[in-house]
GROMACS .gro file of N, CA and C in nm:
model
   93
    1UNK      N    1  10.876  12.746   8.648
    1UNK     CA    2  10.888  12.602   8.619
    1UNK      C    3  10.894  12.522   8.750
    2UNK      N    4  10.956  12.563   8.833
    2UNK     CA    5  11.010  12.514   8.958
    2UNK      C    6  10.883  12.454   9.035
    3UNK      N    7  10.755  12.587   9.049
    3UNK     CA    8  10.667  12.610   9.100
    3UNK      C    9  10.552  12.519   9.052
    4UNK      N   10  10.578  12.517   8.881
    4UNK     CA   11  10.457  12.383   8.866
    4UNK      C   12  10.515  12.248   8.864
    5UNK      N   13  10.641  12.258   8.926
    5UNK     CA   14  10.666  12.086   8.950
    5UNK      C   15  10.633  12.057   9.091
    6UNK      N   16  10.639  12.165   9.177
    6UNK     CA   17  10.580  12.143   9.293
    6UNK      C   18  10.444  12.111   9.317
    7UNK      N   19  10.361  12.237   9.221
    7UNK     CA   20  10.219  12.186   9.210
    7UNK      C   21  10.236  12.046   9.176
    8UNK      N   22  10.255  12.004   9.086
    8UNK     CA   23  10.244  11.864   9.036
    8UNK      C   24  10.252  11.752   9.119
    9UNK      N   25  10.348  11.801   9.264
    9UNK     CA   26  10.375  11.696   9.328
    9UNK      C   27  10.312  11.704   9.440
   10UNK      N   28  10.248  11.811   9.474
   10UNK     CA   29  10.163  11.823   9.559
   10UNK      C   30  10.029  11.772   9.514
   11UNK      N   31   9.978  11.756   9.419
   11UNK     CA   32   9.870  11.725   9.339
   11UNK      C   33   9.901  11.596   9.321
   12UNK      N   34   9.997  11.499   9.293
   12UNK     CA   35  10.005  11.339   9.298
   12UNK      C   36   9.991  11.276   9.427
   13UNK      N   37  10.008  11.381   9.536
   13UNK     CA   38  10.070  11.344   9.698
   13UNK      C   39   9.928  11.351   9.732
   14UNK      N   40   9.818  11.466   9.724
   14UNK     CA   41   9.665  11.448   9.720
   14UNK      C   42   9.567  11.343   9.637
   15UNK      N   43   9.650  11.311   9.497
   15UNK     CA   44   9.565  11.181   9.433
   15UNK      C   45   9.590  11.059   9.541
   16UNK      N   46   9.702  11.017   9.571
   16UNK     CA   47   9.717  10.901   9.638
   16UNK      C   48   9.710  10.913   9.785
   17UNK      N   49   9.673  11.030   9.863
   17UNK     CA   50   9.644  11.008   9.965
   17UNK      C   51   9.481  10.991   9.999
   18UNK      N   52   9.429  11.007   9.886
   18UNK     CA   53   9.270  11.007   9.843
   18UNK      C   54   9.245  10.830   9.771
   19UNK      N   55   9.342  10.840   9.734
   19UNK     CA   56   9.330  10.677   9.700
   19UNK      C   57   9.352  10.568   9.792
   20UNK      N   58   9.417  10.606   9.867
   20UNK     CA   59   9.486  10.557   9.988
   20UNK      C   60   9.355  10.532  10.103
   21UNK      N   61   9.261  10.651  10.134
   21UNK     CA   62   9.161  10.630  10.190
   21UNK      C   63   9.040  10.600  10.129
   22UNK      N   64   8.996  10.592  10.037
   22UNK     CA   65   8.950  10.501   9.938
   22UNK      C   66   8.946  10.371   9.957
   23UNK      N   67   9.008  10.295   9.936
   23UNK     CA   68   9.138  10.157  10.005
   23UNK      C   69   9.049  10.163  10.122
   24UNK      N   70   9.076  10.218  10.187
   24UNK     CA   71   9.072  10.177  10.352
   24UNK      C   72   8.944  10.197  10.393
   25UNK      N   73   8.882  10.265  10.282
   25UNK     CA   74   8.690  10.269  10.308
   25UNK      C   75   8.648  10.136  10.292
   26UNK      N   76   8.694  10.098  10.141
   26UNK     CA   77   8.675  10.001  10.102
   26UNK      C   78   8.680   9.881  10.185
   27UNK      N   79   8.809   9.812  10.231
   27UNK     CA   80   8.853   9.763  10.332
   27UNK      C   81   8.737   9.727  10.443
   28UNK      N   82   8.792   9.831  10.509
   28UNK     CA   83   8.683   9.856  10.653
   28UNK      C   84   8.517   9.816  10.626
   29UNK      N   85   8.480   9.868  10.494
   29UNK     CA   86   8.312   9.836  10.448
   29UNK      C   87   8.312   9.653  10.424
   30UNK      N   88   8.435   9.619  10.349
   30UNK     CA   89   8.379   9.470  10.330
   30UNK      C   90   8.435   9.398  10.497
   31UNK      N   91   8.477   9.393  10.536
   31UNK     CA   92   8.526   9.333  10.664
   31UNK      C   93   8.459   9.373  10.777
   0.00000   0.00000   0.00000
């Protein structure tokens, strides 16, 4: 149990650090 809450949070910590540069593609392309 322990182990897939870690997955889980390692896997939210990769969605939003992917979203995060996403963002900043975005960003950087219109400016």
């Amino acid at each position: 149990m322990l182990k897939h809450m870690e997955y889980e949070a390692k896997h939210k910590v990769k969605l939003k650090l992917l979203y995060l540069l996403k963002n900043e593609n975005i960003v950087s392309l219109t400016h």
